[in-house]
XYZ file of C-alpha atoms in Angstrom:
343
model
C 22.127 36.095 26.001
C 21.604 35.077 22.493
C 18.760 32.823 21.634
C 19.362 29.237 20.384
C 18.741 29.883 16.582
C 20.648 32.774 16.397
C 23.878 31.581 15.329
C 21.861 30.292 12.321
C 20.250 32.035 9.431
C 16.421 31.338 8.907
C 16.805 29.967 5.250
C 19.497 27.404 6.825
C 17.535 26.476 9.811
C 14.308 26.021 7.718
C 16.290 24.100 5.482
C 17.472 21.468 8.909
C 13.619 21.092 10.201
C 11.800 20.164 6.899
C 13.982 17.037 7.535
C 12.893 16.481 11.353
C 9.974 14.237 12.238
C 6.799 16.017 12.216
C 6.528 15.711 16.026
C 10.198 17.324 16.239
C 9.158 20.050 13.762
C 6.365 21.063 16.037
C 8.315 21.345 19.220
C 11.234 23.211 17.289
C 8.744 25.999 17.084
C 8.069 26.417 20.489
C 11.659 27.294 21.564
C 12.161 30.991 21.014
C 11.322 33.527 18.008
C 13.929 32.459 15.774
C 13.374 28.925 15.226
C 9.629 29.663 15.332
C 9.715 32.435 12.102
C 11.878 29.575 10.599
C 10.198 26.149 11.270
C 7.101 28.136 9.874
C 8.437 28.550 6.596
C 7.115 27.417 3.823
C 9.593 25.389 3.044
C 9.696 23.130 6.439
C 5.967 22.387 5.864
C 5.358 22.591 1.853
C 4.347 18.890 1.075
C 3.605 17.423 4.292
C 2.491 13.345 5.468
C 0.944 12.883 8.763
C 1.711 9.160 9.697
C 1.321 9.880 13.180
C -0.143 6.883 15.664
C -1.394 9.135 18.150
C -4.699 10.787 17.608
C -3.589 14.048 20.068
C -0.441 14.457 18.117
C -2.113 14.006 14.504
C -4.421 16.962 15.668
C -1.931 18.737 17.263
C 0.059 18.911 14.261
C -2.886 19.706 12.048
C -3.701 22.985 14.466
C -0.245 23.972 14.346
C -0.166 23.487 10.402
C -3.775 25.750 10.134
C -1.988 28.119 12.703
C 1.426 28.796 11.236
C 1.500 28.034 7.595
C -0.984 29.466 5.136
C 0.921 28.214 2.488
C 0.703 25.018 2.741
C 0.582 23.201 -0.974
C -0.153 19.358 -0.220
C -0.977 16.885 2.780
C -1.480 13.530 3.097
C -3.239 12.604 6.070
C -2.956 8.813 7.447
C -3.995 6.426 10.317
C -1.720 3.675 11.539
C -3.046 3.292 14.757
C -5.876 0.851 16.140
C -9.223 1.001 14.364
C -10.732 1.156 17.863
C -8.978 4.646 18.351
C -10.680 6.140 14.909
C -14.197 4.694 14.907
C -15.672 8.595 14.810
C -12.894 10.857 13.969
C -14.973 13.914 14.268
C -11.800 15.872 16.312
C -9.212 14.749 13.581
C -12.041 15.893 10.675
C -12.092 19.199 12.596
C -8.570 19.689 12.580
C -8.809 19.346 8.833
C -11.560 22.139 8.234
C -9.359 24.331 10.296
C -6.625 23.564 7.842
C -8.582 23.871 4.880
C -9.604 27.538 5.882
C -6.623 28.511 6.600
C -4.534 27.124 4.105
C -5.915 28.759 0.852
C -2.507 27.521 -1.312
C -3.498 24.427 -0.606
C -3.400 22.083 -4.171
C -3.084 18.527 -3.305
C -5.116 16.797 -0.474
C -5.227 13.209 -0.213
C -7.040 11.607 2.289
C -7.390 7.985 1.023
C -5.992 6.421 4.277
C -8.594 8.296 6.766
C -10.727 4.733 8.105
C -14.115 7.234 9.055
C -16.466 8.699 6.997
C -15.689 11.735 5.265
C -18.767 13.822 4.521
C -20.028 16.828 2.187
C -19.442 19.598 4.375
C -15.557 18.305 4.498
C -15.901 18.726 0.448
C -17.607 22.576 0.727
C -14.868 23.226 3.237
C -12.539 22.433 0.685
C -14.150 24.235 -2.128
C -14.637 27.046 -0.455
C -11.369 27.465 1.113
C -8.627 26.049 -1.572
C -9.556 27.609 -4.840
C -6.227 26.453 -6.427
C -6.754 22.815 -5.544
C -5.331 20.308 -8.205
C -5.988 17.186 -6.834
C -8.786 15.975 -3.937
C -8.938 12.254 -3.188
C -11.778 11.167 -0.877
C -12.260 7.313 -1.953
C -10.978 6.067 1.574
C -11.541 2.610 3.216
C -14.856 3.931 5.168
C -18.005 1.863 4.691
C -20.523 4.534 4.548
C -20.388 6.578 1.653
C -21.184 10.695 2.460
C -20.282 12.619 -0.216
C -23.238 13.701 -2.283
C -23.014 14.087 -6.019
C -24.035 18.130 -5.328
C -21.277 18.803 -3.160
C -19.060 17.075 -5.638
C -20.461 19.520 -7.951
C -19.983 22.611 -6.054
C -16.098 21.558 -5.838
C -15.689 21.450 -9.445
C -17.261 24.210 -9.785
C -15.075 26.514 -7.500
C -12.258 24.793 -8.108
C -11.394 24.893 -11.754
C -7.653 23.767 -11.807
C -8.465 20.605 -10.704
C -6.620 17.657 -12.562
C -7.113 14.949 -10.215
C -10.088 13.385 -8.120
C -10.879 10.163 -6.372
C -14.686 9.233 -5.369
C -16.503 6.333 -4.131
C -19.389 5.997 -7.095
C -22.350 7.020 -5.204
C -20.540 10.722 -5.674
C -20.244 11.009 -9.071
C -22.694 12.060 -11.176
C -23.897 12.800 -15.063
C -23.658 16.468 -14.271
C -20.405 16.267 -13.256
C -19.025 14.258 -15.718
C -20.300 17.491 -18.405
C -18.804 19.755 -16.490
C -15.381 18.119 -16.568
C -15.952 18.176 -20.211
C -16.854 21.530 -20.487
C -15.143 23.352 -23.073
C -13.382 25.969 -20.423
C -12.498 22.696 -18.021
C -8.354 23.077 -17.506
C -7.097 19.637 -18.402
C -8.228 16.580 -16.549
C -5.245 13.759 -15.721
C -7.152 11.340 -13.197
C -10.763 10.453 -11.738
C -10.160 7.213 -9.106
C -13.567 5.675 -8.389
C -14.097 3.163 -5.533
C -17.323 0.682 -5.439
C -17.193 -0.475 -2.008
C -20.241 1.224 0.084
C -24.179 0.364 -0.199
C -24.950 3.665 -1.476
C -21.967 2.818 -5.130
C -24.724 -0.254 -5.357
C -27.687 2.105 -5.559
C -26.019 4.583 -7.683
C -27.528 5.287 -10.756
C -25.665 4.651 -13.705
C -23.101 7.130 -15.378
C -24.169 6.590 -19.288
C -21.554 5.767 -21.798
C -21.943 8.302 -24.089
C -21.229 10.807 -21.024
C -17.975 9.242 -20.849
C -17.343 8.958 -24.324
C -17.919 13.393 -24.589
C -15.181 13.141 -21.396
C -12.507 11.413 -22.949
C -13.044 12.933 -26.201
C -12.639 16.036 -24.157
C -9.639 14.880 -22.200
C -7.328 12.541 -24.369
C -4.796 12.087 -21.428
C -7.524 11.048 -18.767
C -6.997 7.530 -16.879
C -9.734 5.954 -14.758
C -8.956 3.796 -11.797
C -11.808 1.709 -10.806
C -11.949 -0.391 -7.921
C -14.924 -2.934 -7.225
C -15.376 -4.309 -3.885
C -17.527 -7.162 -2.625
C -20.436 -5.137 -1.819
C -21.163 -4.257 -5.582
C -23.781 -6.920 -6.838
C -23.245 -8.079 -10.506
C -26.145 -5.857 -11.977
C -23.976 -2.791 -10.169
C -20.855 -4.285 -11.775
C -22.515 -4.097 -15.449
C -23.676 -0.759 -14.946
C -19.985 0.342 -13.682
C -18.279 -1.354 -16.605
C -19.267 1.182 -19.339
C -16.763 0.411 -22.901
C -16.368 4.372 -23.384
C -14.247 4.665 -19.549
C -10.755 5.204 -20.134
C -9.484 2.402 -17.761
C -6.251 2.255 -16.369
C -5.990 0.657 -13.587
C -8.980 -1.664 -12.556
C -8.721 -4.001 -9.507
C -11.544 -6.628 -8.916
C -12.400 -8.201 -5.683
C -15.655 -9.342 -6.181
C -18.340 -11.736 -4.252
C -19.612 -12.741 -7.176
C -18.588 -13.718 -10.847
C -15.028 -11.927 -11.760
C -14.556 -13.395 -15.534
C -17.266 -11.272 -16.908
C -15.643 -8.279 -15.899
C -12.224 -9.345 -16.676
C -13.366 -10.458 -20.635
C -15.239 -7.351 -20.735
C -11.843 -5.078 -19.018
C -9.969 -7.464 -22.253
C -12.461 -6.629 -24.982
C -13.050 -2.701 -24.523
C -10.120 -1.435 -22.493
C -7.090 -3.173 -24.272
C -5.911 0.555 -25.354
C -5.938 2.045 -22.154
C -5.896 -0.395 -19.566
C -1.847 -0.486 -17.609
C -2.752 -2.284 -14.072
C -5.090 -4.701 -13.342
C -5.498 -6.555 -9.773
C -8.122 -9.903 -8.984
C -8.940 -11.584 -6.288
C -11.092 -14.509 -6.990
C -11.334 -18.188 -6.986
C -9.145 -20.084 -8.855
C -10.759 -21.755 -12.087
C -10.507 -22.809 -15.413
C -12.527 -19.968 -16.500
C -10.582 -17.305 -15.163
C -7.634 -18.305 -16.168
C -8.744 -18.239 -20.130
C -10.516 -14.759 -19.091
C -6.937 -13.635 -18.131
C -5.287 -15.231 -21.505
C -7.416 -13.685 -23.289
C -6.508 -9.995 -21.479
C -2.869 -10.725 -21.936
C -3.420 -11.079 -25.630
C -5.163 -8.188 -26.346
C -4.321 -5.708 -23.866
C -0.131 -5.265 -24.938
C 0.204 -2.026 -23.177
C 0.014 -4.030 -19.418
C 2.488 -2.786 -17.311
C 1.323 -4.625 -14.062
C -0.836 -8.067 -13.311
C -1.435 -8.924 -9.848
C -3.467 -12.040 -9.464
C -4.191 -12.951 -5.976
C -5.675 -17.176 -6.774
C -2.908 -19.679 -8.650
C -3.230 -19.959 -11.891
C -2.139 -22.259 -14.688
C 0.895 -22.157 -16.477
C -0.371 -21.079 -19.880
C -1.920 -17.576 -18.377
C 1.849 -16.897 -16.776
C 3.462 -17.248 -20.526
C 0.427 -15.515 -22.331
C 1.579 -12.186 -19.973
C 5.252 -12.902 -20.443
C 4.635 -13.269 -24.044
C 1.954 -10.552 -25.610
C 2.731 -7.461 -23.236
C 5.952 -6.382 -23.527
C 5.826 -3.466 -21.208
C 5.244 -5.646 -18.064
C 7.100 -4.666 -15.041
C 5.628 -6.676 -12.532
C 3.240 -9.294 -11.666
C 1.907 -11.631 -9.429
C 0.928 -14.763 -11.236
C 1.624 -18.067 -8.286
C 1.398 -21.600 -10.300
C 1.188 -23.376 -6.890
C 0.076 -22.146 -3.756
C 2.501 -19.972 -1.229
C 2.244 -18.162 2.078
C 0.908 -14.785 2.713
C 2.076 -12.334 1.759
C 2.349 -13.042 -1.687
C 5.249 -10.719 -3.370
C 5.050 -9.009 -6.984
C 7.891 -10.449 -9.322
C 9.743 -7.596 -11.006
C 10.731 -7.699 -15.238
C 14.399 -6.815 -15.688
């Protein structure tokens, strides 16, 4: 009796199961020899999201990735389901050293949407076992910060084709920021740095002339920096350095947000394509944000999450001609507040 996939040549059936749910995918393999060789390919699993709300299948799937598919180039690893169900995550983390070992192709890894910590050995894991990684982003939503500056090191170090990165602060370092300058460094595209945990407030500072020698060294870099309401206002000032190549830079901030936003419109108007607040409406801001329209012409999106008075509306309209969207409310709407799109 023939088997199921027979009928079917491998390139053909791998070509049907990169389309299946992830779930589907999985099982596909399980039904004889034939479908298994070809839902292992390559192809079925190259660039792979895990969306799945159910712990047991996210790990199952993870397994069966570090089982089947060593050549595995990116993942994107995210949790829908109830917070209650990921408060430790230490059998999903697991899972994801397995993968990392296995998968030495690996280049892309983002793990932004992971709500528990993520922690240096995850990092070494990941140096050690994915020498051709290109991009690594760790800044999730967790509020404990456990990536040390050395481990952060040691990835940069092993990894040297690394383009893109995304931190929480309290990870980054002077000595890393040389040796992304380095004179043998490949080119670097993106660093994404999130300020939400205790240990970005007691970070030392990263001094401007380090930055300076990094974008001197790498034209093309763009920082994102987001600062959450955990950063105190001396943090802020020490974050805020003229010589960082901002590009995106989204402020929700306890305490005073037009310092930051004058400063963002005063040193960053050649660089800066994105910015986000969330503030208190006042008089104040909204001249801090006239003032960023008019000198910053290379904004592409505004998202302002307070109303705000006519005038700052035109001052966007008028002196950045690039805009595609914004969020700028004159009176006051239900949540959820939707961008307006530039024809």
């Amino acid at each position: 009796m023939a088997e199921p996939g027979e009928q079917l040549p491998e390139e053909v059936l791998a070509l049907i199961f990169r389309h299946l749910p992830l779930r589907d995918r999985a099982a596909a393999a399980r039904v004889c020899r034939t479908w298994a060789a070809a839902a292992t390919c390559s192809t079925v699993w190259h660039n792979t999201n895990i969306r799945e709300p159910s712990r047991l299948a996210a790990i199952e799937l993870l397994t069966a990735l570090a089982g089947r598919n060593p050549e595995l180039r990116g993942l994107c690893l995210e949790c829908r389901g109830e917070k209650r169900l990921f408060d430790s995550g230490r059998d999903v983390l697991d899972a994801v050293h397995a993968l990392c070992r296995a998968a030495r192709a690996l280049r892309h890894l983002d793990l932004r949407r992971l709500p528990f910590t993520l922690d240096d050995a995850l990092v070494l894991q990941v140096a050690h076992g994915c020498p051709e990684l290109c991009s690594l982003f760790v800044d999730n939503s967790t509020l404990v910060g456990s990536v040390g500056p050395g481990s952060v090191l040691k990835l940069l170090e092993a990894c040297p084709c690394l383009r893109a990165l995304g931190l929480h602060l309290a990870s980054l370092s002077r000595t890393a920021l040389e040796a992304l300058a380095a004179p043998d460094r490949a080119p670097f595209e993106l660093l994404a740095l999130r300020c939400a945990c205790p240990e970005d407030a007691r970070a030392p500072p990263l001094p401007n002339e380090a930055w300076a020698e990094l974008s001197r060294r790498h034209p093309g870099l763009a920082v994102e920096l987001e600062l959450e309401p955990a950063l105190p206002a001396e943090s802020v000032t020490r974050v805020l350095q003229p010589a960082v190549p901002v590009a995106a830079l989204r402020l929700s901030l306890s305490g005073d947000t037009v310092g930051p936003v004058r400063f963002a419109a005063r040193h960053y108007a050649a660089t800066l394509r994105a910015l986000e607040v969330r503030a208190a409406a006042s008089a104040e801001l909204d001249a801090a944000l006239e003032e960023l329209a008019e000198r910053c012409a290379g904004l592409r999106e505004v998202h302002c999450f307070c109303v705000v008075r006519p005038s700052v509306l035109h001052a966007f309209r008028t002196h950045c001609p690039r805009l595609r969207s914004y969020t700028l409310k004159l009176t006051r709407e239900p949540h959820p507040w939707r961008p307006t799109l530039v024809a």
